[in-house]
Amino acid sequence: MRKTIILFMFCLFAVASYSQDAQRYRVLMETNAGNITLELYDETPLHRDNFVKLVKNGFYDGVLFHRVIKDFMIQGGDPDSRNAVAGQELGNGEEKYRIPAEICFPKIYHKRGALAAAREPDYANPQRESSACQFYIVYGQVFNDPMLERVQQRISQNTDGTVVLTDEQREVYKTVGGTPHLDGQYTVFGEVVEGMDVVEKIQAVATDSNDRPLDDVRIIRATVVAGK
């Protein structure tokens, strides 16, 4: 009987340990527009670990969503935005390293709510390496079939025909929405699991000619709330 109890307790401990190990990292971003919770993908470990490191170091505390485009995305992570004055052009602040691309298409793509890494354009960055700190959250739009056909032509031009939208992805883009024209070209490393209403509110704010919100949208604090 005692052996049975010991074995049972060991199994419970093993299951609990596995569940804890299998849990994905989650990051809570408290903003002056509301809270957003992000889940990070294990399929993109370099981006996941870098993002967690920056969050734990307080890197994102106080920075702005400095670039916002309606029906497209909200972008943040420029360290220069922390103390930026009104009207200051932002977007060039960086850490001094890049993250190698971890593009996991077709499994991971730019559906609404996707968290992805910003980067320099292909002409300056042919390996499509990611910014170490700047990120964007997809809002996008809902597409129909003719729109997706045009998007596919654009994707094919940018990827030499190597990236083709799947039927499953097309259905998501027609029902949920997103930014399919970026698929296969930028690293998506997480998604919004709570607070998509906040993202929707932010992407609709008034902006200046540089896409910076007229009224600052600030990350007050970012914290790791779940993970390994």
PDB file of C-alpha atoms in Angstrom:
ATOM      1  CA  MET A   1       0.000   0.000   0.000  1.00  0.00           C
ATOM      2  CA  ARG A   2       2.788   2.411   0.931  1.00  0.00           C
ATOM      3  CA  LYS A   3       4.535   1.744  -2.392  1.00  0.00           C
ATOM      4  CA  THR A   4       1.285   2.479  -4.238  1.00  0.00           C
ATOM      5  CA  ILE A   5       0.915   5.835  -2.450  1.00  0.00           C
ATOM      6  CA  ILE A   6       4.531   6.767  -3.172  1.00  0.00           C
ATOM      7  CA  LEU A   7       4.091   5.862  -6.844  1.00  0.00           C
ATOM      8  CA  PHE A   8       0.852   7.856  -7.020  1.00  0.00           C
ATOM      9  CA  MET A   9       2.510  10.916  -5.466  1.00  0.00           C
ATOM     10  CA  PHE A  10       5.431  10.610  -7.877  1.00  0.00           C
ATOM     11  CA  CYS A  11       3.036  10.535 -10.831  1.00  0.00           C
ATOM     12  CA  LEU A  12       1.224  13.621  -9.556  1.00  0.00           C
ATOM     13  CA  PHE A  13       4.549  15.421  -9.169  1.00  0.00           C
ATOM     14  CA  ALA A  14       5.618  14.380 -12.668  1.00  0.00           C
ATOM     15  CA  VAL A  15       2.346  15.604 -14.193  1.00  0.00           C
ATOM     16  CA  ALA A  16       2.586  18.902 -12.301  1.00  0.00           C
ATOM     17  CA  SER A  17       6.192  19.364 -13.377  1.00  0.00           C
ATOM     18  CA  TYR A  18       5.346  18.631 -16.999  1.00  0.00           C
ATOM     19  CA  SER A  19       2.435  21.093 -16.947  1.00  0.00           C
ATOM     20  CA  GLN A  20       4.654  23.785 -15.490  1.00  0.00           C
ATOM     21  CA  ASP A  21       7.424  23.116 -18.004  1.00  0.00           C
ATOM     22  CA  ALA A  22       4.937  23.099 -20.880  1.00  0.00           C
ATOM     23  CA  GLN A  23       3.382  26.446 -19.952  1.00  0.00           C
ATOM     24  CA  ARG A  24       4.175  29.217 -22.383  1.00  0.00           C
ATOM     25  CA  TYR A  25       5.495  32.552 -21.217  1.00  0.00           C
ATOM     26  CA  ARG A  26       2.909  35.285 -20.818  1.00  0.00           C
ATOM     27  CA  VAL A  27       3.639  38.989 -20.533  1.00  0.00           C
ATOM     28  CA  LEU A  28       1.237  41.582 -19.151  1.00  0.00           C
ATOM     29  CA  MET A  29       1.585  45.047 -20.659  1.00  0.00           C
ATOM     30  CA  GLU A  30      -0.146  47.680 -18.573  1.00  0.00           C
ATOM     31  CA  THR A  31      -0.757  50.744 -20.744  1.00  0.00           C
ATOM     32  CA  ASN A  32      -2.552  54.018 -20.231  1.00  0.00           C
ATOM     33  CA  ALA A  33      -5.160  52.680 -22.681  1.00  0.00           C
ATOM     34  CA  GLY A  34      -5.698  49.389 -20.816  1.00  0.00           C
ATOM     35  CA  ASN A  35      -3.998  46.036 -20.312  1.00  0.00           C
ATOM     36  CA  ILE A  36      -2.752  43.625 -22.977  1.00  0.00           C
ATOM     37  CA  THR A  37      -1.619  40.067 -22.226  1.00  0.00           C
ATOM     38  CA  LEU A  38       0.757  38.435 -24.700  1.00  0.00           C
ATOM     39  CA  GLU A  39       1.605  34.747 -25.009  1.00  0.00           C
ATOM     40  CA  LEU A  40       5.024  33.933 -26.473  1.00  0.00           C
ATOM     41  CA  TYR A  41       5.600  30.993 -28.812  1.00  0.00           C
ATOM     42  CA  ASP A  42       8.077  28.238 -27.993  1.00  0.00           C
ATOM     43  CA  GLU A  43       8.567  27.752 -31.739  1.00  0.00           C
ATOM     44  CA  THR A  44      10.563  31.011 -31.791  1.00  0.00           C
ATOM     45  CA  PRO A  45      12.909  30.552 -28.801  1.00  0.00           C
ATOM     46  CA  LEU A  46      15.416  33.282 -29.693  1.00  0.00           C
ATOM     47  CA  HIS A  47      12.707  35.934 -29.889  1.00  0.00           C
ATOM     48  CA  ARG A  48      10.870  34.515 -26.863  1.00  0.00           C
ATOM     49  CA  ASP A  49      13.927  34.521 -24.625  1.00  0.00           C
ATOM     50  CA  ASN A  50      15.059  37.960 -25.767  1.00  0.00           C
ATOM     51  CA  PHE A  51      11.615  39.456 -25.142  1.00  0.00           C
ATOM     52  CA  VAL A  52      11.409  37.863 -21.692  1.00  0.00           C
ATOM     53  CA  LYS A  53      14.878  39.184 -20.854  1.00  0.00           C
ATOM     54  CA  LEU A  54      13.954  42.721 -21.850  1.00  0.00           C
ATOM     55  CA  VAL A  55      10.690  42.574 -19.919  1.00  0.00           C
ATOM     56  CA  LYS A  56      12.403  41.298 -16.773  1.00  0.00           C
ATOM     57  CA  ASN A  57      14.995  44.070 -17.083  1.00  0.00           C
ATOM     58  CA  GLY A  58      12.237  46.700 -17.230  1.00  0.00           C
ATOM     59  CA  PHE A  59      13.183  47.721 -20.761  1.00  0.00           C
ATOM     60  CA  TYR A  60       9.616  48.356 -21.909  1.00  0.00           C
ATOM     61  CA  ASP A  61       8.493  50.265 -18.827  1.00  0.00           C
ATOM     62  CA  GLY A  62       7.637  53.789 -19.918  1.00  0.00           C
ATOM     63  CA  VAL A  63       8.099  53.403 -23.687  1.00  0.00           C
ATOM     64  CA  LEU A  64       5.440  54.457 -26.176  1.00  0.00           C
ATOM     65  CA  PHE A  65       3.499  52.814 -28.934  1.00  0.00           C
ATOM     66  CA  HIS A  66       5.223  55.267 -31.241  1.00  0.00           C
ATOM     67  CA  ARG A  67       3.836  54.110 -34.599  1.00  0.00           C
ATOM     68  CA  VAL A  68       0.143  53.382 -35.036  1.00  0.00           C
ATOM     69  CA  ILE A  69      -1.657  52.770 -38.327  1.00  0.00           C
ATOM     70  CA  LYS A  70      -5.402  52.183 -38.383  1.00  0.00           C
ATOM     71  CA  ASP A  71      -6.485  48.799 -39.746  1.00  0.00           C
ATOM     72  CA  PHE A  72      -2.844  47.679 -39.738  1.00  0.00           C
ATOM     73  CA  MET A  73      -0.850  47.521 -36.496  1.00  0.00           C
ATOM     74  CA  ILE A  74       0.524  49.224 -33.386  1.00  0.00           C
ATOM     75  CA  GLN A  75       4.314  49.363 -32.898  1.00  0.00           C
ATOM     76  CA  GLY A  76       6.391  49.970 -29.792  1.00  0.00           C
ATOM     77  CA  GLY A  77       9.754  49.272 -28.217  1.00  0.00           C
ATOM     78  CA  ASP A  78      11.810  52.309 -29.252  1.00  0.00           C
ATOM     79  CA  PRO A  79      13.867  53.200 -26.135  1.00  0.00           C
ATOM     80  CA  ASP A  80      14.124  56.816 -27.347  1.00  0.00           C
ATOM     81  CA  SER A  81      10.371  57.146 -26.917  1.00  0.00           C
ATOM     82  CA  ARG A  82      10.547  56.919 -23.140  1.00  0.00           C
ATOM     83  CA  ASN A  83      11.357  60.612 -22.708  1.00  0.00           C
ATOM     84  CA  ALA A  84      10.302  61.893 -26.127  1.00  0.00           C
ATOM     85  CA  VAL A  85       8.820  65.372 -26.399  1.00  0.00           C
ATOM     86  CA  ALA A  86       5.610  66.045 -28.285  1.00  0.00           C
ATOM     87  CA  GLY A  87       6.033  65.788 -32.046  1.00  0.00           C
ATOM     88  CA  GLN A  88       9.474  64.155 -31.871  1.00  0.00           C
ATOM     89  CA  GLU A  89      10.007  61.687 -34.700  1.00  0.00           C
ATOM     90  CA  LEU A  90      10.586  58.189 -33.318  1.00  0.00           C
ATOM     91  CA  GLY A  91      11.426  54.720 -34.574  1.00  0.00           C
ATOM     92  CA  ASN A  92      15.219  54.750 -34.807  1.00  0.00           C
ATOM     93  CA  GLY A  93      15.996  53.738 -31.230  1.00  0.00           C
ATOM     94  CA  GLU A  94      17.500  50.253 -30.996  1.00  0.00           C
ATOM     95  CA  GLU A  95      19.547  47.853 -28.950  1.00  0.00           C
ATOM     96  CA  LYS A  96      22.963  47.093 -30.460  1.00  0.00           C
ATOM     97  CA  TYR A  97      22.184  43.612 -31.751  1.00  0.00           C
ATOM     98  CA  ARG A  98      19.712  41.793 -33.972  1.00  0.00           C
ATOM     99  CA  ILE A  99      17.811  38.543 -33.593  1.00  0.00           C
ATOM    100  CA  PRO A 100      18.150  35.959 -36.396  1.00  0.00           C
ATOM    101  CA  ALA A 101      14.887  35.418 -38.258  1.00  0.00           C
ATOM    102  CA  GLU A 102      12.646  32.629 -36.921  1.00  0.00           C
ATOM    103  CA  ILE A 103       9.932  32.683 -39.566  1.00  0.00           C
ATOM    104  CA  CYS A 104       7.732  29.637 -38.937  1.00  0.00           C
ATOM    105  CA  PHE A 105       5.372  29.968 -41.883  1.00  0.00           C
ATOM    106  CA  PRO A 106       2.870  28.417 -42.538  1.00  0.00           C
ATOM    107  CA  LYS A 107       2.325  27.309 -38.928  1.00  0.00           C
ATOM    108  CA  ILE A 108       2.606  30.863 -37.591  1.00  0.00           C
ATOM    109  CA  TYR A 109       1.284  33.838 -39.511  1.00  0.00           C
ATOM    110  CA  HIS A 110      -0.043  37.398 -39.232  1.00  0.00           C
ATOM    111  CA  LYS A 111      -3.556  36.834 -37.950  1.00  0.00           C
ATOM    112  CA  ARG A 112      -5.225  39.599 -35.950  1.00  0.00           C
ATOM    113  CA  GLY A 113      -3.535  39.777 -32.548  1.00  0.00           C
ATOM    114  CA  ALA A 114      -0.177  38.407 -33.737  1.00  0.00           C
ATOM    115  CA  LEU A 115       2.932  39.735 -31.969  1.00  0.00           C
ATOM    116  CA  ALA A 116       5.847  40.183 -34.362  1.00  0.00           C
ATOM    117  CA  ALA A 117       9.319  41.707 -34.489  1.00  0.00           C
ATOM    118  CA  ALA A 118       9.952  44.886 -36.439  1.00  0.00           C
ATOM    119  CA  ARG A 119      13.013  45.002 -38.685  1.00  0.00           C
ATOM    120  CA  GLU A 120      14.849  47.010 -41.293  1.00  0.00           C
ATOM    121  CA  PRO A 121      13.767  46.600 -44.952  1.00  0.00           C
ATOM    122  CA  ASP A 122      15.111  43.828 -47.181  1.00  0.00           C
ATOM    123  CA  TYR A 123      17.522  46.093 -49.064  1.00  0.00           C
ATOM    124  CA  ALA A 124      19.384  46.830 -45.821  1.00  0.00           C
ATOM    125  CA  ASN A 125      18.646  43.496 -44.157  1.00  0.00           C
ATOM    126  CA  PRO A 126      18.408  40.648 -46.686  1.00  0.00           C
ATOM    127  CA  GLN A 127      18.541  38.014 -43.936  1.00  0.00           C
ATOM    128  CA  ARG A 128      15.384  39.565 -42.431  1.00  0.00           C
ATOM    129  CA  GLU A 129      16.910  39.704 -38.978  1.00  0.00           C
ATOM    130  CA  SER A 130      14.690  41.243 -36.328  1.00  0.00           C
ATOM    131  CA  SER A 131      15.084  44.326 -34.207  1.00  0.00           C
ATOM    132  CA  ALA A 132      16.178  43.328 -30.716  1.00  0.00           C
ATOM    133  CA  CYS A 133      13.517  45.471 -29.069  1.00  0.00           C
ATOM    134  CA  GLN A 134      10.921  46.932 -31.437  1.00  0.00           C
ATOM    135  CA  PHE A 135       7.756  44.909 -31.973  1.00  0.00           C
ATOM    136  CA  TYR A 136       4.296  45.291 -33.421  1.00  0.00           C
ATOM    137  CA  ILE A 137       0.870  43.869 -32.699  1.00  0.00           C
ATOM    138  CA  VAL A 138      -1.308  43.130 -35.721  1.00  0.00           C
ATOM    139  CA  TYR A 139      -4.822  44.497 -36.080  1.00  0.00           C
ATOM    140  CA  GLY A 140      -5.247  44.417 -39.853  1.00  0.00           C
ATOM    141  CA  GLN A 141      -8.523  43.965 -41.657  1.00  0.00           C
ATOM    142  CA  VAL A 142     -10.889  41.268 -42.875  1.00  0.00           C
ATOM    143  CA  PHE A 143     -10.338  40.140 -46.479  1.00  0.00           C
ATOM    144  CA  ASN A 144     -12.405  38.578 -49.239  1.00  0.00           C
ATOM    145  CA  ASP A 145     -11.173  36.206 -51.930  1.00  0.00           C
ATOM    146  CA  PRO A 146     -10.297  38.805 -54.610  1.00  0.00           C
ATOM    147  CA  MET A 147      -8.379  40.823 -52.005  1.00  0.00           C
ATOM    148  CA  LEU A 148      -6.453  37.731 -50.936  1.00  0.00           C
ATOM    149  CA  GLU A 149      -5.564  36.970 -54.542  1.00  0.00           C
ATOM    150  CA  ARG A 150      -4.001  40.408 -54.863  1.00  0.00           C
ATOM    151  CA  VAL A 151      -2.196  39.923 -51.558  1.00  0.00           C
ATOM    152  CA  GLN A 152      -0.860  36.562 -52.757  1.00  0.00           C
ATOM    153  CA  GLN A 153       0.602  38.211 -55.849  1.00  0.00           C
ATOM    154  CA  ARG A 154       2.379  40.721 -53.621  1.00  0.00           C
ATOM    155  CA  ILE A 155       3.669  37.987 -51.303  1.00  0.00           C
ATOM    156  CA  SER A 156       4.939  35.966 -54.259  1.00  0.00           C
ATOM    157  CA  GLN A 157       6.869  38.951 -55.580  1.00  0.00           C
ATOM    158  CA  ASN A 158       8.489  39.536 -52.188  1.00  0.00           C
ATOM    159  CA  THR A 159       9.355  35.884 -51.525  1.00  0.00           C
ATOM    160  CA  ASP A 160      10.194  34.569 -55.012  1.00  0.00           C
ATOM    161  CA  GLY A 161       7.044  32.484 -54.932  1.00  0.00           C
ATOM    162  CA  THR A 162       8.085  30.493 -51.872  1.00  0.00           C
ATOM    163  CA  VAL A 163       5.238  31.640 -49.588  1.00  0.00           C
ATOM    164  CA  VAL A 164       1.698  30.564 -50.457  1.00  0.00           C
ATOM    165  CA  LEU A 165      -1.311  31.183 -48.214  1.00  0.00           C
ATOM    166  CA  THR A 166      -3.013  27.964 -47.121  1.00  0.00           C
ATOM    167  CA  ASP A 167      -6.766  27.383 -47.183  1.00  0.00           C
ATOM    168  CA  GLU A 168      -6.800  27.518 -43.379  1.00  0.00           C
ATOM    169  CA  GLN A 169      -5.017  30.876 -43.341  1.00  0.00           C
ATOM    170  CA  ARG A 170      -7.317  32.291 -45.999  1.00  0.00           C
ATOM    171  CA  GLU A 171     -10.303  31.350 -43.872  1.00  0.00           C
ATOM    172  CA  VAL A 172      -8.818  33.101 -40.838  1.00  0.00           C
ATOM    173  CA  TYR A 173      -8.086  36.221 -42.871  1.00  0.00           C
ATOM    174  CA  LYS A 174     -11.668  36.193 -44.185  1.00  0.00           C
ATOM    175  CA  THR A 175     -13.246  35.802 -40.752  1.00  0.00           C
ATOM    176  CA  VAL A 176     -10.834  37.098 -38.090  1.00  0.00           C
ATOM    177  CA  GLY A 177      -8.575  39.373 -40.132  1.00  0.00           C
ATOM    178  CA  GLY A 178      -4.902  40.248 -40.079  1.00  0.00           C
ATOM    179  CA  THR A 179      -2.062  41.422 -42.325  1.00  0.00           C
ATOM    180  CA  PRO A 180      -1.300  38.557 -44.727  1.00  0.00           C
ATOM    181  CA  HIS A 181       1.002  40.619 -46.967  1.00  0.00           C
ATOM    182  CA  LEU A 182       3.696  40.310 -44.249  1.00  0.00           C
ATOM    183  CA  ASP A 183       3.591  36.514 -44.085  1.00  0.00           C
ATOM    184  CA  GLY A 184       6.861  34.678 -44.565  1.00  0.00           C
ATOM    185  CA  GLN A 185       8.861  37.903 -44.240  1.00  0.00           C
ATOM    186  CA  TYR A 186       8.718  38.924 -40.573  1.00  0.00           C
ATOM    187  CA  THR A 187       9.067  36.816 -37.435  1.00  0.00           C
ATOM    188  CA  VAL A 188       5.817  36.330 -35.538  1.00  0.00           C
ATOM    189  CA  PHE A 189       6.688  35.194 -32.010  1.00  0.00           C
ATOM    190  CA  GLY A 190       3.493  35.460 -29.975  1.00  0.00           C
ATOM    191  CA  GLU A 191      -0.091  36.634 -29.831  1.00  0.00           C
ATOM    192  CA  VAL A 192      -2.554  38.637 -27.764  1.00  0.00           C
ATOM    193  CA  VAL A 193      -4.579  36.389 -25.458  1.00  0.00           C
ATOM    194  CA  GLU A 194      -6.320  39.156 -23.503  1.00  0.00           C
ATOM    195  CA  GLY A 195      -6.881  42.818 -24.295  1.00  0.00           C
ATOM    196  CA  MET A 196      -7.581  42.762 -28.009  1.00  0.00           C
ATOM    197  CA  ASP A 197     -10.161  45.477 -27.320  1.00  0.00           C
ATOM    198  CA  VAL A 198      -7.285  47.651 -26.091  1.00  0.00           C
ATOM    199  CA  VAL A 199      -5.330  47.005 -29.299  1.00  0.00           C
ATOM    200  CA  GLU A 200      -8.433  47.946 -31.276  1.00  0.00           C
ATOM    201  CA  LYS A 201      -8.743  51.191 -29.318  1.00  0.00           C
ATOM    202  CA  ILE A 202      -5.067  52.089 -29.771  1.00  0.00           C
ATOM    203  CA  GLN A 203      -5.000  51.431 -33.526  1.00  0.00           C
ATOM    204  CA  ALA A 204      -7.840  53.892 -33.992  1.00  0.00           C
ATOM    205  CA  VAL A 205      -6.249  56.901 -32.252  1.00  0.00           C
ATOM    206  CA  ALA A 206      -5.430  60.136 -34.102  1.00  0.00           C
ATOM    207  CA  THR A 207      -1.835  60.332 -35.337  1.00  0.00           C
ATOM    208  CA  ASP A 208       0.552  62.836 -36.929  1.00  0.00           C
ATOM    209  CA  SER A 209       2.260  62.613 -40.325  1.00  0.00           C
ATOM    210  CA  ASN A 210       4.819  60.157 -38.865  1.00  0.00           C
ATOM    211  CA  ASP A 211       2.057  57.843 -37.537  1.00  0.00           C
ATOM    212  CA  ARG A 212       2.836  58.826 -33.948  1.00  0.00           C
ATOM    213  CA  PRO A 213      -0.265  59.177 -31.754  1.00  0.00           C
ATOM    214  CA  LEU A 214      -1.078  62.800 -30.974  1.00  0.00           C
ATOM    215  CA  ASP A 215      -1.752  61.751 -27.384  1.00  0.00           C
ATOM    216  CA  ASP A 216       0.953  59.428 -26.085  1.00  0.00           C
ATOM    217  CA  VAL A 217       0.018  55.766 -25.693  1.00  0.00           C
ATOM    218  CA  ARG A 218       2.474  54.518 -23.092  1.00  0.00           C
ATOM    219  CA  ILE A 219       3.449  51.118 -21.700  1.00  0.00           C
ATOM    220  CA  ILE A 220       3.393  51.845 -17.983  1.00  0.00           C
ATOM    221  CA  ARG A 221       4.805  48.490 -16.998  1.00  0.00           C
ATOM    222  CA  ALA A 222       5.512  45.095 -18.594  1.00  0.00           C
ATOM    223  CA  THR A 223       5.828  41.986 -16.421  1.00  0.00           C
ATOM    224  CA  VAL A 224       6.173  38.246 -16.952  1.00  0.00           C
ATOM    225  CA  VAL A 225       3.039  36.738 -15.389  1.00  0.00           C
ATOM    226  CA  ALA A 226       3.434  33.103 -16.460  1.00  0.00           C
ATOM    227  CA  GLY A 227       6.112  30.874 -17.873  1.00  0.00           C
ATOM    228  CA  LYS A 228       8.718  28.278 -17.212  1.00  0.00           C
TER     229      LYS A 228
END
